[in-house]
Coordinates of C-alpha atoms and ligand atoms in Angstrom, one line a residue:
X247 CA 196.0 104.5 21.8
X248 CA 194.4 107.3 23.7
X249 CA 196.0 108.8 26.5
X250 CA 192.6 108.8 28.5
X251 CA 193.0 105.1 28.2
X252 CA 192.2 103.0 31.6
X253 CA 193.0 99.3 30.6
X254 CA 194.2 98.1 27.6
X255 CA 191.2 97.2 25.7
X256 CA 190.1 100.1 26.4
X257 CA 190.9 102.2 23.4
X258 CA 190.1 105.6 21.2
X259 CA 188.2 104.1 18.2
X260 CA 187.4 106.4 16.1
X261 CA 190.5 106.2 14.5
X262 CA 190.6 102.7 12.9
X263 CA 194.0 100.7 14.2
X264 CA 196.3 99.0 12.0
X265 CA 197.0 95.3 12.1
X266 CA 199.6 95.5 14.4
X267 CA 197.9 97.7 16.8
X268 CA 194.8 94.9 16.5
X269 CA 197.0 92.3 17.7
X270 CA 198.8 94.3 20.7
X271 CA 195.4 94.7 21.8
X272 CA 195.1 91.0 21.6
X273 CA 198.4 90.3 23.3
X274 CA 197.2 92.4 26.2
X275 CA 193.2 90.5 26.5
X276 CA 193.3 88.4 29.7
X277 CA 190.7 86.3 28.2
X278 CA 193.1 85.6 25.5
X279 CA 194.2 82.1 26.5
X280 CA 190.4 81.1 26.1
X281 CA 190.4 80.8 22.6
X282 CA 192.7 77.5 22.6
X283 CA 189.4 76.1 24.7
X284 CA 187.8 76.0 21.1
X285 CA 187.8 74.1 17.7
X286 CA 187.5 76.6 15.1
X287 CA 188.2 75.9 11.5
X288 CA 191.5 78.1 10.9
X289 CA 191.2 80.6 8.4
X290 CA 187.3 80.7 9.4
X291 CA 186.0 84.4 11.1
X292 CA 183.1 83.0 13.0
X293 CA 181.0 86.1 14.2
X294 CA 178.1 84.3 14.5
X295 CA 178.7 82.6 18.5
X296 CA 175.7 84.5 19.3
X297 CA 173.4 82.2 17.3
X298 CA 175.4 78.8 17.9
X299 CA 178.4 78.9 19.8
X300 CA 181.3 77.4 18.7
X301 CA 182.4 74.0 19.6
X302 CA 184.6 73.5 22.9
X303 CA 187.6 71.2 22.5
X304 CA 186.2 69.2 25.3
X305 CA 183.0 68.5 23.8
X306 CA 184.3 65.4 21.8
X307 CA 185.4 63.8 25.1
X308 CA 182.6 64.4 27.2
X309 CA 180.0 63.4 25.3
X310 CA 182.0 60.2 24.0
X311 CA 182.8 59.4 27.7
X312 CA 179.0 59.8 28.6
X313 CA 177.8 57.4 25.6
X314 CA 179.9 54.6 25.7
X315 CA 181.2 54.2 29.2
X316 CA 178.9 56.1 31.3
X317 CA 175.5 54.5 28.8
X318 CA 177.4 51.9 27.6
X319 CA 178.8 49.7 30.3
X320 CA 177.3 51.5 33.5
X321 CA 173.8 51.5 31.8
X322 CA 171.2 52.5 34.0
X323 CA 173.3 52.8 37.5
X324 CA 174.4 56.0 35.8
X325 CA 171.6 58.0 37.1
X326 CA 173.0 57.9 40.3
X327 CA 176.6 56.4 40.1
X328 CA 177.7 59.4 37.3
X329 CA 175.4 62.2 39.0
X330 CA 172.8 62.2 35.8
X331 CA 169.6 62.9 38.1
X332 CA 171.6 65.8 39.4
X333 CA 172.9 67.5 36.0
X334 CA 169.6 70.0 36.0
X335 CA 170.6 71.6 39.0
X336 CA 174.3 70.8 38.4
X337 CA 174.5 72.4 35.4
X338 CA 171.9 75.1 36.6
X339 CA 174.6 76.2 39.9
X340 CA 177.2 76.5 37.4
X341 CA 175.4 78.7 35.2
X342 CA 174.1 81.3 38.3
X343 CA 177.6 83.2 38.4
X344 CA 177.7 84.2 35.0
X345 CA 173.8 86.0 35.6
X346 CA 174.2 87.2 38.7
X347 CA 172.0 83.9 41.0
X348 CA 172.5 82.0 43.7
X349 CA 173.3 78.7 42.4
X350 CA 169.9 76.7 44.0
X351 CA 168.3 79.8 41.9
X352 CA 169.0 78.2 38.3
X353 CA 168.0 75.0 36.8
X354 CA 168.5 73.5 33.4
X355 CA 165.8 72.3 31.6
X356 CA 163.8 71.7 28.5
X357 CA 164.0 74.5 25.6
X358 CA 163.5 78.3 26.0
X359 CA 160.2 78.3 24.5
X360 CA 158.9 75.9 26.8
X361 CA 160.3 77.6 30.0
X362 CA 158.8 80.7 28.9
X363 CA 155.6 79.0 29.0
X364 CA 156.4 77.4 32.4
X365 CA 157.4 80.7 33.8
X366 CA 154.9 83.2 32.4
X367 CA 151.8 80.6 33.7
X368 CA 153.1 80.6 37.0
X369 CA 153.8 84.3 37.0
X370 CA 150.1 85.3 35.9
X371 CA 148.5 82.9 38.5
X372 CA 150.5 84.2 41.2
X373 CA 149.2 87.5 39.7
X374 CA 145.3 86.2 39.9
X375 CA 142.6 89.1 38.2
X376 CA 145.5 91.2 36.5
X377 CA 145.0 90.8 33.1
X378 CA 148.2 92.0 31.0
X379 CA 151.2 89.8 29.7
X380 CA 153.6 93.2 28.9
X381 CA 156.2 93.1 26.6
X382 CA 157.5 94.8 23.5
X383 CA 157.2 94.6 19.4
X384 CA 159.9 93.1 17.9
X385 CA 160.6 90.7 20.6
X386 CA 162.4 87.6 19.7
X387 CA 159.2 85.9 18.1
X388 CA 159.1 82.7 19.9
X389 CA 158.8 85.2 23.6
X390 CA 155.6 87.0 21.7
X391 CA 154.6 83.7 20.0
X392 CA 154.7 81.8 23.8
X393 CA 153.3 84.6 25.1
X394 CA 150.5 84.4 23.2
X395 CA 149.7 81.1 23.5
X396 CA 149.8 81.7 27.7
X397 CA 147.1 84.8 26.9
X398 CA 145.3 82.2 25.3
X399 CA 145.9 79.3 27.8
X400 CA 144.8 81.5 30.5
X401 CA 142.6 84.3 29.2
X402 CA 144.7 87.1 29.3
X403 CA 145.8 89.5 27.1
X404 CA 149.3 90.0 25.5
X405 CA 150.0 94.0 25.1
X406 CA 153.2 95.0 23.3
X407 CA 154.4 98.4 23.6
X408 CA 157.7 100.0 22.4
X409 CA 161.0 99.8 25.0
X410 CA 160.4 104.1 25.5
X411 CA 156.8 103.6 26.7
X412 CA 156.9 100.4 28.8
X413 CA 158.0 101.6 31.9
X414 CA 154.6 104.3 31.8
X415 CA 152.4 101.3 30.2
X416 CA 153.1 99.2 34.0
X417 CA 149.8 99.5 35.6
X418 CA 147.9 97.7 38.1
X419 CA 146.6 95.6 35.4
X420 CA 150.0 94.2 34.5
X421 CA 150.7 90.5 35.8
X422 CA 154.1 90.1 34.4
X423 CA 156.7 92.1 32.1
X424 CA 158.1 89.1 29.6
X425 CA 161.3 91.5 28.2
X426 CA 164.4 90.0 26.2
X427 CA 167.6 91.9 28.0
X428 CA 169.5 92.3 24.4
X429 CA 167.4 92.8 21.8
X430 CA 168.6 90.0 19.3
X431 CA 168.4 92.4 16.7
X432 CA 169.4 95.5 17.6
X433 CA 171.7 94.7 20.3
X434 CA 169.6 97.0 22.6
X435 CA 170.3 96.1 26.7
X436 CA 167.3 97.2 28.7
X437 CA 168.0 98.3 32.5
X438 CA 166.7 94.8 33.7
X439 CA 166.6 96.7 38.0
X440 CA 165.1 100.1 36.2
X441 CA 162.2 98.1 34.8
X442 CA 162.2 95.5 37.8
X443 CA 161.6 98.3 39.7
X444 CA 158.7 100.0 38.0
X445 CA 157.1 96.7 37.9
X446 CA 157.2 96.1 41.6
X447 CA 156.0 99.7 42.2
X448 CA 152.8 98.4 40.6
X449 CA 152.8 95.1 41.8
X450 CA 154.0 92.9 38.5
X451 CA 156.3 90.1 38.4
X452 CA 159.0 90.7 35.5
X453 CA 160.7 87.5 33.2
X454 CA 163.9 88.2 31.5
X455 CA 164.6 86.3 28.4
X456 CA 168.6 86.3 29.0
X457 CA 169.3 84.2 25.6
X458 CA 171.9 86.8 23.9
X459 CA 173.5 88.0 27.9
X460 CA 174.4 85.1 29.2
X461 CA 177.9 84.2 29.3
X462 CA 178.7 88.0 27.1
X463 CA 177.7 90.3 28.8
X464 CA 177.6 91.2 33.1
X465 CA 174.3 90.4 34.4
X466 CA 173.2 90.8 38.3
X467 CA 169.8 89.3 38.6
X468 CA 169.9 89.2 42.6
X469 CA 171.7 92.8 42.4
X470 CA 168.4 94.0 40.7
X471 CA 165.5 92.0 42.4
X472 CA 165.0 90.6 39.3
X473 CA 161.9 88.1 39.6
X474 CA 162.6 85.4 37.0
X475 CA 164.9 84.7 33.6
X476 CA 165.2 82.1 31.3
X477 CA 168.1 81.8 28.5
X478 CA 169.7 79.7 25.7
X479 CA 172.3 77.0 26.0
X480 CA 173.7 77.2 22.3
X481 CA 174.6 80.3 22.0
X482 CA 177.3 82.1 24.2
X483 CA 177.4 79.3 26.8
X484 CA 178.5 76.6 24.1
X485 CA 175.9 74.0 24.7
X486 CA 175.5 72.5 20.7
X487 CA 172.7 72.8 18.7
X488 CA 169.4 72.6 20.2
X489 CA 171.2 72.6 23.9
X490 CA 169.1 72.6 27.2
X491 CA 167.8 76.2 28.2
X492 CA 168.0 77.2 31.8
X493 CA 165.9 78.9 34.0
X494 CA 166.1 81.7 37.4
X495 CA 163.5 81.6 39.9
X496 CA 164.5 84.0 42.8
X497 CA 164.5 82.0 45.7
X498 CA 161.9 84.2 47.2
X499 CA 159.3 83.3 44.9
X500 CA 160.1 79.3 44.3
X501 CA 157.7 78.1 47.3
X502 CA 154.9 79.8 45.7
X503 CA 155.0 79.9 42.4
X504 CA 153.9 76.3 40.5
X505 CA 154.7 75.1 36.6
X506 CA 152.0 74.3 34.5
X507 CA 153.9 71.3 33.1
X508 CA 153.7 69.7 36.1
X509 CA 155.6 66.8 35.4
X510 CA 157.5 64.2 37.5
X511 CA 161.0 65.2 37.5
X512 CA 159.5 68.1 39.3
X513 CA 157.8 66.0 41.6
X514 CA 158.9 66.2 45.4
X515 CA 159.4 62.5 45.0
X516 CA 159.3 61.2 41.3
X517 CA 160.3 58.0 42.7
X518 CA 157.4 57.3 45.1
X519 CA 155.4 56.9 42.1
X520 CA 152.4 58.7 43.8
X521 CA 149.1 59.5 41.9
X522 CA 149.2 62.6 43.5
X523 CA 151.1 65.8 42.2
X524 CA 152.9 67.4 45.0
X525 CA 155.7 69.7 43.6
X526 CA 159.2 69.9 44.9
X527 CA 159.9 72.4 47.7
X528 CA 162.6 74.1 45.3
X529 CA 163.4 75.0 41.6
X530 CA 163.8 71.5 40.7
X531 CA 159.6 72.0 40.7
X532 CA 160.4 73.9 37.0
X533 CA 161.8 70.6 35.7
X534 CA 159.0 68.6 33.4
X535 CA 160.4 65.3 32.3
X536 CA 163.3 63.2 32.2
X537 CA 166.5 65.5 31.1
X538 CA 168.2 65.1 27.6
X539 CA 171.5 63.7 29.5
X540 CA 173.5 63.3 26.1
X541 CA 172.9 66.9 25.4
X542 CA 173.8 67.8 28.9
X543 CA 177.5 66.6 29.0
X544 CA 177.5 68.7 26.0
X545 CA 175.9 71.8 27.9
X546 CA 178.4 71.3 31.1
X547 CA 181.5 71.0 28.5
X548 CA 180.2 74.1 27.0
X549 CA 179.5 76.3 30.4
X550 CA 183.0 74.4 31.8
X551 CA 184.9 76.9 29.1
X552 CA 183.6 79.7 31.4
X553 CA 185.4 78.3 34.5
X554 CA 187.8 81.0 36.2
X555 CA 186.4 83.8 33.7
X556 CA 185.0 87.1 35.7
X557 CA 182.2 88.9 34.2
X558 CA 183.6 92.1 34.3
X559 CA 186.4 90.6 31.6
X560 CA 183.8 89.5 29.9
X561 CA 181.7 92.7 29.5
X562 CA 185.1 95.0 29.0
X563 CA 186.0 92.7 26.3
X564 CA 183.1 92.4 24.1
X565 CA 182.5 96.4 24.6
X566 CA 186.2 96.9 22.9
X567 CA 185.5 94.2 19.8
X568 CA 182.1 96.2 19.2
X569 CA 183.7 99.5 19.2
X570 CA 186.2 98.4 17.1
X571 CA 184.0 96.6 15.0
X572 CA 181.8 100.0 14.6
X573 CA 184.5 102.1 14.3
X574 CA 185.7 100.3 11.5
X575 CA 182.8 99.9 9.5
X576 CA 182.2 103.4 9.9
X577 CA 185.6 104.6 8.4
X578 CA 186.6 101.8 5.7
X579 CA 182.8 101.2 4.7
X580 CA 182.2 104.9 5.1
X581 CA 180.9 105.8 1.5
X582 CA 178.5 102.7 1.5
X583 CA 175.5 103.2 3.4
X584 CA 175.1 100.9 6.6
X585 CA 173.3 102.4 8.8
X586 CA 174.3 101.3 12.6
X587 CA 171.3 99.9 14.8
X588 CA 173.0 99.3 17.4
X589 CA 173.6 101.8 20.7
X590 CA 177.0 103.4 20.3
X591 CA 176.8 103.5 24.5
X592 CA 178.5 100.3 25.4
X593 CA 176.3 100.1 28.8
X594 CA 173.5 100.2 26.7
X595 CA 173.6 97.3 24.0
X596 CA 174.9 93.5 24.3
X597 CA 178.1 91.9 22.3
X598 CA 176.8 91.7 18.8
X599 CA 176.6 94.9 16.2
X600 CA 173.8 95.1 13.7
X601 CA 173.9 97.4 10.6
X602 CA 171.2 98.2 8.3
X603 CA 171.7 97.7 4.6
X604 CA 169.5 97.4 1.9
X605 CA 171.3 94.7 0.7
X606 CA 172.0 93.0 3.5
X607 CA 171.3 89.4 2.5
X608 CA 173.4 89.2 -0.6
X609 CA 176.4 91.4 1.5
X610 CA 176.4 88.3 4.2
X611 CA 176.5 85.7 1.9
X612 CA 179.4 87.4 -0.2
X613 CA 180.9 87.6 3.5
X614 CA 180.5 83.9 4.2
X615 CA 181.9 82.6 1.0
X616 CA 185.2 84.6 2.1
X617 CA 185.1 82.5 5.4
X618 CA 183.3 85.9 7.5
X619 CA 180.4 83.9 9.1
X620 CA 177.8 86.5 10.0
X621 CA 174.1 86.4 10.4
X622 CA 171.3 88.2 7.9
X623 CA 168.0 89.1 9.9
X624 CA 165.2 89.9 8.1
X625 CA 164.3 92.1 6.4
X626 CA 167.6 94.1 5.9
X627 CA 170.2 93.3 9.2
X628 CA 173.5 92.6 9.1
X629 CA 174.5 91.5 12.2
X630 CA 178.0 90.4 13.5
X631 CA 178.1 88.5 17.3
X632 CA 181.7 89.0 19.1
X633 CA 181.9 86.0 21.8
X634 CA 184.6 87.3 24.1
X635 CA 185.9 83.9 25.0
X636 CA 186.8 83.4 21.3
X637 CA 186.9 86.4 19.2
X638 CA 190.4 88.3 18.6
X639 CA 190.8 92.3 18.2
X640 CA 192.9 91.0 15.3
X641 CA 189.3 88.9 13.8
X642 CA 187.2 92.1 14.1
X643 CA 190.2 93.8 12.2
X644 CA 189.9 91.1 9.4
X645 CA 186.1 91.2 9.4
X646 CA 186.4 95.0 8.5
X647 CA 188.7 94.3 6.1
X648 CA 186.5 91.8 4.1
X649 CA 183.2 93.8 4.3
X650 CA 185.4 96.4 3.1
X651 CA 186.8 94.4 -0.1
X652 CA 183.0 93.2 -0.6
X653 CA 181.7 96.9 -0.9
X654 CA 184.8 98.7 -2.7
X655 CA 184.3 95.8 -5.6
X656 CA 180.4 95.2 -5.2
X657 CA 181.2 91.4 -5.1
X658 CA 178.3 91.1 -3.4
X659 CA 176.2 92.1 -6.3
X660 CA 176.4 88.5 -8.0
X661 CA 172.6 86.3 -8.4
X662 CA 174.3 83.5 -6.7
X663 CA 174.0 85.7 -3.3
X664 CA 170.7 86.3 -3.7
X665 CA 169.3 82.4 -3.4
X666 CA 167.5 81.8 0.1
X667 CA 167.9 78.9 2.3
X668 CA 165.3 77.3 4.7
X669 CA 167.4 78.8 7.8
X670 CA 169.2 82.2 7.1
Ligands
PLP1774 C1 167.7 82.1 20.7 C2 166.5 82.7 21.5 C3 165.5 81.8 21.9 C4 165.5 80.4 21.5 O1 164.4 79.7 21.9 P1 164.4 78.1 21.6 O2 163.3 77.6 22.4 O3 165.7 77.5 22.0 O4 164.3 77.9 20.1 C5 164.5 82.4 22.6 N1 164.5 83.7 22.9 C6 165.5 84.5 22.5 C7 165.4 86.0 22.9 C8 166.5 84.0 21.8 O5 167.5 84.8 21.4

């Protein structure tokens, strides 16, 4: 431990720390009690809560008491006896504190895709004769691959320039800035009120894609005039595969701006069966159609793990298991060329760590068949997700360990490693 040292998990890591000195720093984590919230195989180093979250003890339970006693003997009363026409904005208000929104401010709906559409249409017409969609190369593809299809939709052009220009390439032209906050690659956290504010300087709306920051990282949407968001369910909130996404509209804007998918959950009145399309006064105008209830209960069992948790322990916690987790590859795995991709800066990236390797697909897959479950991005990323709820100081130590053992013996240099599945 370093003398200059302000909290406990906050430690000199540039010398590696033994086993024991891993788990002191677990013994001292105030989110440490968290990890009983979670099933996880034992013996199983799951650094990969960043793609699909782990499943919440409580899942089982919810969803089972949703399917056979709220569907199966309450049937159709459910919609408003057990509060299932509410769960959008339920579920959205419970999600606002861990992004910084008022909780009327966040709904949950549909997929992430989709409420990028949704949002990025309503930003460019409340943008009318501006003919820019900005964001950056490399994106997450489905953000440049929706964003393309709204340039389409609406005659516009989507422009892509690198994070160091974008701020100069905001011009009067731009309608909306369509940025992901951490890069899921690189781990790279853009200023989301920096870049707010250059886009207001020139009149653009911003949407931030908040899929690997929510629920790991702090995030003040209202603190930095941030327009609108979107973000995943099944990653660090928990949600299950193929969860409900959510979306921010700052209250400011939800009177004006309309969804293109204007469906009748987002009706003022879906029940007055009107012809007519008149939207609701608030966000609940984002929501398309009826709400995937059974995933819901999974999504609220998921986001209730986060109850009582502060942001702040959150961001402190997943800076300390990245700097450990860099610190070690970059002593035990020194002679072995991985090249880190990730900023060193805490401030400045999310809570996963990606190295480069040349090898980088066979390396993971040796890693997973010793029970290390990373993720391999194309075309030569290793990257490792630390979910502060769940991840110990004493798992990053392991994970080191293993990548370590992998490299020394070049166990990873085996054709069995090298066979590709449909989803890597
Ligand atoms: C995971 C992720 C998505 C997921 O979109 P889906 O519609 O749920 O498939 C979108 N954007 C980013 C940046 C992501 O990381």
């Amino acid at each position: 431990m370093d003398g200059r040292c302000t909290s406990a998990l906050c430690c000199d890591m540039t010398a590696f720390p033994t086993l024991e000195e891993a788990r002191a720093l677990d013994a001292a984590d105030p989110l440490r009690a968290r990890r009983a919230d979670f099933l996880l195989p034992e013996r199983l180093i799951y650094l990969d809560g960043n793609s699909l979250g782990a499943l919440p003890r409580r899942t089982a339970g919810a969803v089972a008491d949703l399917i056979e006693r709220q569907w199966g003997k309450d049937l159709i009363a459910s919609w408003n006896t057990h509060g299932w026409i509410d769960a959008p904005a339920r579920l959205g208000a419970r999600i606002a504190p861990l992004v910084g929104a008022a909780a009327h401010e966040v709904i949950v709906a549909d997929s992430t895709s989709a409420n990028i559409f949704k949002l990025a249409v309503a930003a460019c017409r409340a943008r009318p004769g501006r003919r820019t969609i900005l964001s950056e190369p490399g994106n997450f593809p489905t953000d440049l691959y929706v964003a393309g299809g709204v340039a389409a939709t609406l005659g516009v052009d989507l422009r892509t320039v690198p994070a160091e220009a974008l701020v100069d390439a905001i011009d009067d032209d731009t309608a909306v800035v369509l940025l992901t906050h951490v890069h899921y690659k690189s781990g790279h956290r853009h200023d989301i009120a920096a870049i707010t504010a250059a886009a207001h300087a020139s009149g653009a709306l911003t949407i931030w894609d908040l899929s690997h920051s929510a629920g790991a990282v702090e995030v003040d949407l209202n603190g930095s005039n941030a327009d609108l968001a979107i973000g995943c369910g099944y990653k660090y909130l928990n949600g299950g595969p193929g969860a409900p996404a959510f979306l921010f509209v700052a209250e400011r804007h939800q009177g004006l701006l309309e969804s293109p998918l204007s469906g009748w959950m987002g009706h003022a009145a879906p029940f007055a069966f009107d012809d007519a399309y008149a939207p609701a006064p608030d966000i609940r105008r984002f929501l398309c159609g009826t709400p995937p209830i059974v995933a819901m209960a999974a999504l609220e069992a998921g986001i209730a793990c986060f109850d009582g948790v502060t942001m702040a322990d959150l961001e402190a916690k997943s800076a300390a298991l990245c700097d450990l987790f860099i610190a070690g590859v970059e002593t035990r795995c020194a002679n072995h060329d991985f090249t880190l991709i990730t900023p060193r800066e805490a401030g400045r990236r999310g809570s996963h760590v990606s190295f480069a390797h040349d090898q980088a697909f066979p390396i993971c897959q040796a890693l997973i068949a010793r029970g290390l479950v990373g993720d391999f991005r194309a075309p030569e990323v290793l990257r490792m997700g630390f979910t502060p709820l769940y991840t110990r100081f004493e798992d990053v130590w392991r994970a080191v360990e293993i990548l370590g053992e992998v490299m020394d013996t070049n166990a990873w240099n085996d054709p069995k490693y090298r066979v590709r599945n449909a989803v890597t």
